[in-house]
Amino acid sequence: MEALNLSYCSCVGSSRLTSSRDLLNSFCLSTKKKITIKFSNTGAFSLKNQAFISLRRPRSRTISAAMATGSVREVLPPALDSTSEPPPLFDGTTRLYISYTCPYAQRVWITRNCKGLQEKIKLVPIDLQNRPAWYKEKVYPANKVPSLEHNNEVKGESLDLIKYIDSNFEGPSLFPDDPAKREFAEELLAYTDSFSKAVMTLLKGDGVDEAGAAFDYIEMALSKFEDGPFFLGQFSLVDIAYAPFVERFVPFLREVKKYDAMAGRPKLEAWFEELSKNEGFQQTRREPKELVEAYKKRFAAHL
């Protein structure tokens, strides 16, 4: 039981104090908190703002950079490899098959976290370098991640899965109701592959113009709505779709290609700074050095 310390003054009139005690008793019964009341002889009745804040009922959950639904910390399970036994498939458990290093899987992992579904959707990480045979044979014939086992079916493709989880599970909506924003959201989601391919030209060689144009598109898109720092103003699936790729591209380009994607793009920089405060995203992140080293190995032939 959590203790809450409140301070009162001994000169308070009895009726007012009784009323305050009744309020506290009611609060204690409804919240099961232990209330510690202290008295002083230094003036009129006072209740600090911090105490008032503690007494307020929680506000309804809304979409924000630091979403309460992402605050559940979990112990991440080890990745399963060719020596691992399969989980008890199709037993009613909802499972999200991912790789801790895959940006496409990270999209769905972030969505799960931001919806507050850590206890409803179980993570099953797969070692992509040493995949268990049963994953292709019994779970997902495409043999890639992410995939979602739900209602005795297995679905794949990251953009489809983030929409599916948002629409079919509880938690705050991650897609806007506003028709103009929904239309723009679909446009931005459709552009994600083009964005990645354009930046990849620079990762693999000298495609500065292509990569620059792709980042300029993002900068312009972030300028469309002014009611927040995100693509649609408020945090949404669109931010989730781009986050894993920007997280990887920016440090690699800066260190290896000496290209700063944030330079001259204040909207992009502000977006990623605000995005980094999102706890659902934070729980999926890798160290920048680790990401850079992984890309160095992947693109070693082009460096």
mmCIF file of C-alpha atoms in Angstrom:
data_model
loop_
_atom_site.group_PDB
_atom_site.id
_atom_site.type_symbol
_atom_site.label_atom_id
_atom_site.label_comp_id
_atom_site.label_asym_id
_atom_site.label_seq_id
_atom_site.Cartn_x
_atom_site.Cartn_y
_atom_site.Cartn_z
ATOM 1 C CA MET A 1 0.000 0.000 0.000
ATOM 2 C CA GLU A 2 1.430 3.336 -1.061
ATOM 3 C CA ALA A 3 1.735 6.079 1.572
ATOM 4 C CA LEU A 4 0.752 9.671 0.811
ATOM 5 C CA ASN A 5 1.843 12.435 3.189
ATOM 6 C CA LEU A 6 -0.407 15.491 3.532
ATOM 7 C CA SER A 7 0.099 18.461 5.841
ATOM 8 C CA TYR A 8 -2.567 20.372 7.755
ATOM 9 C CA CYS A 9 -2.530 23.246 10.166
ATOM 10 C CA SER A 10 -3.854 22.995 13.794
ATOM 11 C CA CYS A 11 -5.801 26.248 13.515
ATOM 12 C CA VAL A 12 -8.236 24.828 10.959
ATOM 13 C CA GLY A 13 -11.889 25.031 11.938
ATOM 14 C CA SER A 14 -13.380 21.696 12.942
ATOM 15 C CA SER A 15 -16.049 21.595 10.238
ATOM 16 C CA ARG A 16 -13.531 22.271 7.493
ATOM 17 C CA LEU A 17 -11.096 19.701 8.829
ATOM 18 C CA THR A 18 -13.847 17.114 9.193
ATOM 19 C CA SER A 19 -14.842 17.723 5.594
ATOM 20 C CA SER A 20 -11.241 17.322 4.498
ATOM 21 C CA ARG A 21 -10.873 14.129 6.525
ATOM 22 C CA ASP A 22 -14.027 12.752 4.951
ATOM 23 C CA LEU A 23 -12.544 13.474 1.544
ATOM 24 C CA LEU A 24 -9.321 11.711 2.488
ATOM 25 C CA ASN A 25 -11.155 8.718 3.946
ATOM 26 C CA SER A 26 -13.122 8.403 0.735
ATOM 27 C CA PHE A 27 -9.929 8.712 -1.294
ATOM 28 C CA CYS A 28 -8.224 6.068 0.856
ATOM 29 C CA LEU A 29 -11.065 3.582 0.420
ATOM 30 C CA SER A 30 -11.307 4.120 -3.330
ATOM 31 C CA THR A 31 -7.587 3.964 -4.050
ATOM 32 C CA LYS A 32 -6.372 1.701 -1.204
ATOM 33 C CA LYS A 33 -3.626 4.184 -0.394
ATOM 34 C CA LYS A 34 -2.373 4.722 3.140
ATOM 35 C CA ILE A 35 -2.888 8.362 4.144
ATOM 36 C CA THR A 36 -0.575 10.029 6.654
ATOM 37 C CA ILE A 37 -1.951 13.335 7.976
ATOM 38 C CA LYS A 38 0.350 15.811 9.679
ATOM 39 C CA PHE A 39 -0.555 18.960 11.605
ATOM 40 C CA SER A 40 1.415 22.146 12.124
ATOM 41 C CA ASN A 41 0.798 25.372 14.040
ATOM 42 C CA THR A 42 2.048 27.758 11.408
ATOM 43 C CA GLY A 43 -0.995 29.379 9.826
ATOM 44 C CA ALA A 44 -4.105 28.519 7.905
ATOM 45 C CA PHE A 45 -5.078 25.207 6.389
ATOM 46 C CA SER A 46 -2.894 24.320 3.442
ATOM 47 C CA LEU A 47 -2.623 21.470 1.006
ATOM 48 C CA LYS A 48 0.329 21.498 -1.331
ATOM 49 C CA ASN A 49 -0.199 21.360 -5.059
ATOM 50 C CA GLN A 50 1.656 18.069 -5.187
ATOM 51 C CA ALA A 51 -0.930 16.537 -2.876
ATOM 52 C CA PHE A 52 -3.746 17.880 -5.025
ATOM 53 C CA ILE A 53 -2.143 16.297 -8.049
ATOM 54 C CA SER A 54 -1.885 12.986 -6.196
ATOM 55 C CA LEU A 55 -5.563 13.139 -5.316
ATOM 56 C CA ARG A 56 -6.750 13.646 -8.859
ATOM 57 C CA ARG A 57 -8.137 10.714 -10.766
ATOM 58 C CA PRO A 58 -5.999 9.676 -13.756
ATOM 59 C CA ARG A 59 -6.930 11.455 -16.947
ATOM 60 C CA SER A 60 -8.118 9.461 -19.924
ATOM 61 C CA ARG A 61 -5.253 8.156 -21.993
ATOM 62 C CA THR A 62 -4.325 10.127 -25.078
ATOM 63 C CA ILE A 63 -1.670 9.718 -27.731
ATOM 64 C CA SER A 64 1.523 11.535 -26.794
ATOM 65 C CA ALA A 65 5.268 11.227 -27.130
ATOM 66 C CA ALA A 66 5.618 9.620 -23.688
ATOM 67 C CA MET A 67 2.640 7.300 -23.753
ATOM 68 C CA ALA A 68 1.662 5.733 -20.447
ATOM 69 C CA THR A 69 0.896 2.515 -22.293
ATOM 70 C CA GLY A 70 4.540 2.136 -23.163
ATOM 71 C CA SER A 71 5.681 2.302 -19.566
ATOM 72 C CA VAL A 72 5.446 -1.435 -18.900
ATOM 73 C CA ARG A 73 9.006 -2.743 -18.607
ATOM 74 C CA GLU A 74 9.528 -6.361 -19.530
ATOM 75 C CA VAL A 75 12.358 -8.831 -19.448
ATOM 76 C CA LEU A 76 13.109 -9.627 -23.073
ATOM 77 C CA PRO A 77 13.369 -13.351 -23.850
ATOM 78 C CA PRO A 78 16.424 -14.795 -25.627
ATOM 79 C CA ALA A 79 16.226 -15.309 -29.384
ATOM 80 C CA LEU A 80 15.259 -18.801 -30.527
ATOM 81 C CA ASP A 81 17.613 -20.564 -32.940
ATOM 82 C CA SER A 82 17.920 -23.906 -34.731
ATOM 83 C CA THR A 83 18.409 -25.726 -31.430
ATOM 84 C CA SER A 84 15.305 -24.260 -29.797
ATOM 85 C CA GLU A 85 12.001 -26.035 -29.354
ATOM 86 C CA PRO A 86 8.933 -24.296 -30.790
ATOM 87 C CA PRO A 87 6.407 -22.660 -28.474
ATOM 88 C CA PRO A 88 3.065 -24.466 -28.079
ATOM 89 C CA LEU A 89 1.642 -23.185 -31.362
ATOM 90 C CA PHE A 90 -2.004 -22.222 -31.788
ATOM 91 C CA ASP A 91 -2.867 -22.690 -28.139
ATOM 92 C CA GLY A 92 -4.790 -19.419 -27.929
ATOM 93 C CA THR A 93 -1.750 -17.294 -27.103
ATOM 94 C CA THR A 94 -1.139 -14.276 -29.324
ATOM 95 C CA ARG A 95 2.515 -14.225 -30.360
ATOM 96 C CA LEU A 96 4.574 -11.655 -32.203
ATOM 97 C CA TYR A 97 7.582 -13.197 -33.933
ATOM 98 C CA ILE A 98 10.364 -10.643 -34.339
ATOM 99 C CA SER A 99 14.090 -10.162 -34.565
ATOM 100 C CA TYR A 100 15.626 -7.674 -32.158
ATOM 101 C CA THR A 101 17.682 -6.249 -35.024
ATOM 102 C CA CYS A 102 15.072 -6.058 -37.806
ATOM 103 C CA PRO A 103 13.580 -2.589 -38.494
ATOM 104 C CA TYR A 104 10.439 -4.079 -40.021
ATOM 105 C CA ALA A 105 9.801 -6.189 -36.938
ATOM 106 C CA GLN A 106 10.589 -3.182 -34.761
ATOM 107 C CA ARG A 107 7.636 -1.322 -36.277
ATOM 108 C CA VAL A 108 5.211 -3.927 -34.981
ATOM 109 C CA TRP A 109 7.004 -4.234 -31.658
ATOM 110 C CA ILE A 110 6.676 -0.462 -31.108
ATOM 111 C CA THR A 111 2.969 -0.598 -31.984
ATOM 112 C CA ARG A 112 2.409 -3.399 -29.485
ATOM 113 C CA ASN A 113 4.166 -1.393 -26.769
ATOM 114 C CA CYS A 114 2.354 1.869 -27.507
ATOM 115 C CA LYS A 115 -0.985 0.073 -27.307
ATOM 116 C CA GLY A 116 -0.018 -1.295 -23.882
ATOM 117 C CA LEU A 117 -0.202 -4.906 -25.071
ATOM 118 C CA GLN A 118 2.958 -6.269 -23.476
ATOM 119 C CA GLU A 119 0.923 -8.782 -21.499
ATOM 120 C CA LYS A 120 -1.528 -9.582 -24.315
ATOM 121 C CA ILE A 121 0.932 -10.181 -27.148
ATOM 122 C CA LYS A 122 3.906 -12.374 -26.303
ATOM 123 C CA LEU A 123 7.241 -11.630 -27.969
ATOM 124 C CA VAL A 124 8.968 -14.558 -29.669
ATOM 125 C CA PRO A 125 12.353 -13.381 -30.972
ATOM 126 C CA ILE A 126 13.987 -15.381 -33.757
ATOM 127 C CA ASP A 127 17.707 -15.589 -34.530
ATOM 128 C CA LEU A 128 17.718 -14.720 -38.229
ATOM 129 C CA GLN A 129 21.269 -15.957 -38.670
ATOM 130 C CA ASN A 130 20.371 -19.404 -37.331
ATOM 131 C CA ARG A 131 16.628 -19.764 -37.788
ATOM 132 C CA PRO A 132 14.770 -22.720 -36.355
ATOM 133 C CA ALA A 133 13.366 -24.969 -39.075
ATOM 134 C CA TRP A 134 9.987 -25.133 -37.361
ATOM 135 C CA TYR A 135 9.417 -21.412 -37.918
ATOM 136 C CA LYS A 136 9.109 -21.880 -41.691
ATOM 137 C CA GLU A 137 7.500 -25.302 -41.509
ATOM 138 C CA LYS A 138 4.899 -24.677 -38.807
ATOM 139 C CA VAL A 139 4.517 -20.923 -38.296
ATOM 140 C CA TYR A 140 5.206 -18.697 -41.299
ATOM 141 C CA PRO A 141 6.154 -20.240 -44.668
ATOM 142 C CA ALA A 142 7.630 -16.908 -45.824
ATOM 143 C CA ASN A 143 10.299 -17.543 -43.156
ATOM 144 C CA LYS A 144 10.768 -13.875 -42.292
ATOM 145 C CA VAL A 145 9.808 -11.515 -39.515
ATOM 146 C CA PRO A 146 7.609 -9.993 -38.339
ATOM 147 C CA SER A 147 4.648 -12.297 -38.137
ATOM 148 C CA LEU A 148 1.697 -12.386 -35.774
ATOM 149 C CA GLU A 149 -0.016 -15.528 -34.484
ATOM 150 C CA HIS A 150 -3.569 -14.537 -33.549
ATOM 151 C CA ASN A 151 -6.916 -16.341 -33.608
ATOM 152 C CA ASN A 152 -5.319 -19.487 -35.073
ATOM 153 C CA GLU A 153 -3.882 -17.566 -38.016
ATOM 154 C CA VAL A 154 -0.449 -16.162 -38.806
ATOM 155 C CA LYS A 155 -0.232 -12.824 -40.572
ATOM 156 C CA GLY A 156 2.798 -10.998 -41.928
ATOM 157 C CA GLU A 157 4.070 -7.752 -43.522
ATOM 158 C CA SER A 158 4.925 -4.977 -41.100
ATOM 159 C CA LEU A 159 2.685 -2.182 -42.438
ATOM 160 C CA ASP A 160 -0.298 -4.533 -42.504
ATOM 161 C CA LEU A 161 0.462 -5.730 -38.991
ATOM 162 C CA ILE A 162 0.711 -2.298 -37.373
ATOM 163 C CA LYS A 163 -2.720 -1.457 -38.793
ATOM 164 C CA TYR A 164 -4.105 -4.828 -37.728
ATOM 165 C CA ILE A 165 -2.908 -4.477 -34.143
ATOM 166 C CA ASP A 166 -4.201 -0.925 -33.917
ATOM 167 C CA SER A 167 -7.638 -1.945 -35.196
ATOM 168 C CA ASN A 168 -8.100 -5.298 -33.442
ATOM 169 C CA PHE A 169 -6.680 -4.767 -29.963
ATOM 170 C CA GLU A 170 -7.451 -2.510 -27.034
ATOM 171 C CA GLY A 171 -5.448 0.586 -26.230
ATOM 172 C CA PRO A 172 -5.284 4.162 -27.533
ATOM 173 C CA SER A 173 -5.901 4.581 -31.243
ATOM 174 C CA LEU A 174 -2.767 5.216 -33.266
ATOM 175 C CA PHE A 175 -4.573 6.365 -36.394
ATOM 176 C CA PRO A 176 -6.431 9.693 -36.745
ATOM 177 C CA ASP A 177 -10.150 10.163 -37.297
ATOM 178 C CA ASP A 178 -9.695 13.321 -39.349
ATOM 179 C CA PRO A 179 -10.227 12.447 -43.063
ATOM 180 C CA ALA A 180 -7.468 14.779 -44.280
ATOM 181 C CA LYS A 181 -4.987 13.256 -41.865
ATOM 182 C CA ARG A 182 -6.019 9.725 -42.732
ATOM 183 C CA GLU A 183 -5.499 10.416 -46.430
ATOM 184 C CA PHE A 184 -2.070 11.914 -45.788
ATOM 185 C CA ALA A 185 -1.223 9.004 -43.495
ATOM 186 C CA GLU A 186 -1.868 6.496 -46.284
ATOM 187 C CA GLU A 187 0.303 8.555 -48.641
ATOM 188 C CA LEU A 188 3.164 8.582 -46.145
ATOM 189 C CA LEU A 189 2.870 4.884 -45.367
ATOM 190 C CA ALA A 190 2.998 4.100 -49.082
ATOM 191 C CA TYR A 191 6.187 6.176 -49.376
ATOM 192 C CA THR A 192 8.135 4.272 -46.707
ATOM 193 C CA ASP A 193 9.653 1.776 -49.159
ATOM 194 C CA SER A 194 10.643 4.560 -51.562
ATOM 195 C CA PHE A 195 12.269 6.416 -48.694
ATOM 196 C CA SER A 196 14.292 3.380 -47.617
ATOM 197 C CA LYS A 197 15.401 2.532 -51.162
ATOM 198 C CA ALA A 198 16.496 6.111 -51.835
ATOM 199 C CA VAL A 199 18.602 6.300 -48.685
ATOM 200 C CA MET A 200 20.037 2.860 -49.382
ATOM 201 C CA THR A 201 21.592 4.230 -52.560
ATOM 202 C CA LEU A 202 23.820 6.391 -50.372
ATOM 203 C CA LEU A 203 24.521 3.578 -47.923
ATOM 204 C CA LYS A 204 25.690 1.448 -50.836
ATOM 205 C CA GLY A 205 27.470 4.118 -52.845
ATOM 206 C CA ASP A 206 27.266 7.770 -53.802
ATOM 207 C CA GLY A 207 23.541 8.423 -53.994
ATOM 208 C CA VAL A 208 23.669 11.737 -52.147
ATOM 209 C CA ASP A 209 21.052 13.349 -54.371
ATOM 210 C CA GLU A 210 18.576 10.490 -53.993
ATOM 211 C CA ALA A 211 19.012 10.292 -50.234
ATOM 212 C CA GLY A 212 18.858 14.064 -49.864
ATOM 213 C CA ALA A 213 15.610 14.201 -51.820
ATOM 214 C CA ALA A 214 14.121 11.482 -49.613
ATOM 215 C CA PHE A 215 15.018 13.325 -46.421
ATOM 216 C CA ASP A 216 13.690 16.576 -47.933
ATOM 217 C CA TYR A 217 10.388 14.810 -48.575
ATOM 218 C CA ILE A 218 10.252 13.844 -44.905
ATOM 219 C CA GLU A 219 11.087 17.397 -43.823
ATOM 220 C CA MET A 220 8.294 18.773 -45.997
ATOM 221 C CA ALA A 221 5.827 16.146 -44.757
ATOM 222 C CA LEU A 222 6.577 17.096 -41.140
ATOM 223 C CA SER A 223 5.581 20.667 -41.968
ATOM 224 C CA LYS A 224 2.037 19.863 -43.094
ATOM 225 C CA PHE A 225 0.322 19.876 -39.682
ATOM 226 C CA GLU A 226 1.198 22.305 -36.910
ATOM 227 C CA ASP A 227 -0.642 20.736 -33.957
ATOM 228 C CA GLY A 228 2.386 18.689 -32.892
ATOM 229 C CA PRO A 229 5.887 17.641 -33.940
ATOM 230 C CA PHE A 230 4.825 14.401 -35.612
ATOM 231 C CA PHE A 231 3.809 13.630 -39.193
ATOM 232 C CA LEU A 232 0.103 14.013 -38.472
ATOM 233 C CA GLY A 233 0.614 16.517 -35.669
ATOM 234 C CA GLN A 234 -0.020 13.880 -33.018
ATOM 235 C CA PHE A 235 1.854 10.577 -32.650
ATOM 236 C CA SER A 236 0.569 7.871 -34.996
ATOM 237 C CA LEU A 237 1.374 4.738 -36.958
ATOM 238 C CA VAL A 238 3.161 6.905 -39.514
ATOM 239 C CA ASP A 239 5.812 7.879 -36.967
ATOM 240 C CA ILE A 240 6.177 4.229 -36.000
ATOM 241 C CA ALA A 241 6.650 3.212 -39.644
ATOM 242 C CA TYR A 242 9.589 5.582 -40.161
ATOM 243 C CA ALA A 243 11.219 5.446 -36.719
ATOM 244 C CA PRO A 244 13.345 2.264 -37.086
ATOM 245 C CA PHE A 245 14.822 3.398 -40.395
ATOM 246 C CA VAL A 246 15.692 6.936 -39.372
ATOM 247 C CA GLU A 247 17.161 5.476 -36.175
ATOM 248 C CA ARG A 248 19.562 3.396 -38.295
ATOM 249 C CA PHE A 249 20.213 5.662 -41.265
ATOM 250 C CA VAL A 250 21.155 8.868 -39.456
ATOM 251 C CA PRO A 251 24.056 7.611 -37.279
ATOM 252 C CA PHE A 252 25.467 5.423 -40.065
ATOM 253 C CA LEU A 253 25.417 8.209 -42.630
ATOM 254 C CA ARG A 254 26.913 10.630 -40.150
ATOM 255 C CA GLU A 255 29.790 8.365 -39.140
ATOM 256 C CA VAL A 256 30.555 6.443 -42.311
ATOM 257 C CA LYS A 257 29.410 8.709 -45.142
ATOM 258 C CA LYS A 258 30.029 12.015 -43.346
ATOM 259 C CA TYR A 259 26.507 13.046 -44.285
ATOM 260 C CA ASP A 260 24.359 14.680 -41.625
ATOM 261 C CA ALA A 261 20.708 14.077 -42.519
ATOM 262 C CA MET A 262 19.567 16.382 -39.726
ATOM 263 C CA ALA A 263 21.562 19.397 -40.964
ATOM 264 C CA GLY A 264 19.235 22.018 -42.411
ATOM 265 C CA ARG A 265 16.168 19.927 -41.526
ATOM 266 C CA PRO A 266 14.902 21.289 -38.192
ATOM 267 C CA LYS A 267 11.535 19.517 -38.429
ATOM 268 C CA LEU A 268 13.231 16.147 -38.829
ATOM 269 C CA GLU A 269 15.540 16.826 -35.900
ATOM 270 C CA ALA A 270 12.675 17.981 -33.654
ATOM 271 C CA TRP A 271 10.595 14.975 -34.711
ATOM 272 C CA PHE A 272 13.244 12.449 -33.771
ATOM 273 C CA GLU A 273 14.017 14.230 -30.498
ATOM 274 C CA GLU A 274 10.363 14.074 -29.479
ATOM 275 C CA LEU A 275 9.974 10.527 -30.770
ATOM 276 C CA SER A 276 12.902 9.421 -28.619
ATOM 277 C CA LYS A 277 10.875 10.308 -25.504
ATOM 278 C CA ASN A 278 8.251 7.712 -26.381
ATOM 279 C CA GLU A 279 8.673 4.815 -23.965
ATOM 280 C CA GLY A 280 7.150 2.308 -26.354
ATOM 281 C CA PHE A 281 9.865 3.194 -28.860
ATOM 282 C CA GLN A 282 12.612 3.401 -26.224
ATOM 283 C CA GLN A 283 12.085 -0.232 -25.219
ATOM 284 C CA THR A 284 12.850 -1.414 -28.755
ATOM 285 C CA ARG A 285 15.966 0.672 -29.397
ATOM 286 C CA ARG A 286 19.518 -0.555 -29.830
ATOM 287 C CA GLU A 287 22.680 1.372 -29.086
ATOM 288 C CA PRO A 288 23.626 3.627 -32.056
ATOM 289 C CA LYS A 289 27.118 2.091 -32.145
ATOM 290 C CA GLU A 290 25.597 -1.369 -32.441
ATOM 291 C CA LEU A 291 23.396 -0.239 -35.316
ATOM 292 C CA VAL A 292 26.320 1.399 -37.107
ATOM 293 C CA GLU A 293 28.480 -1.708 -36.737
ATOM 294 C CA ALA A 294 25.690 -3.910 -38.054
ATOM 295 C CA TYR A 295 25.331 -1.726 -41.150
ATOM 296 C CA LYS A 296 29.112 -1.660 -41.640
ATOM 297 C CA LYS A 297 29.083 -5.449 -41.842
ATOM 298 C CA ARG A 298 26.056 -5.468 -44.118
ATOM 299 C CA PHE A 299 27.483 -2.920 -46.542
ATOM 300 C CA ALA A 300 31.153 -3.827 -46.160
ATOM 301 C CA ALA A 301 31.511 -4.484 -49.883
ATOM 302 C CA HIS A 302 30.400 -0.924 -50.646
ATOM 303 C CA LEU A 303 32.567 0.917 -48.122
#
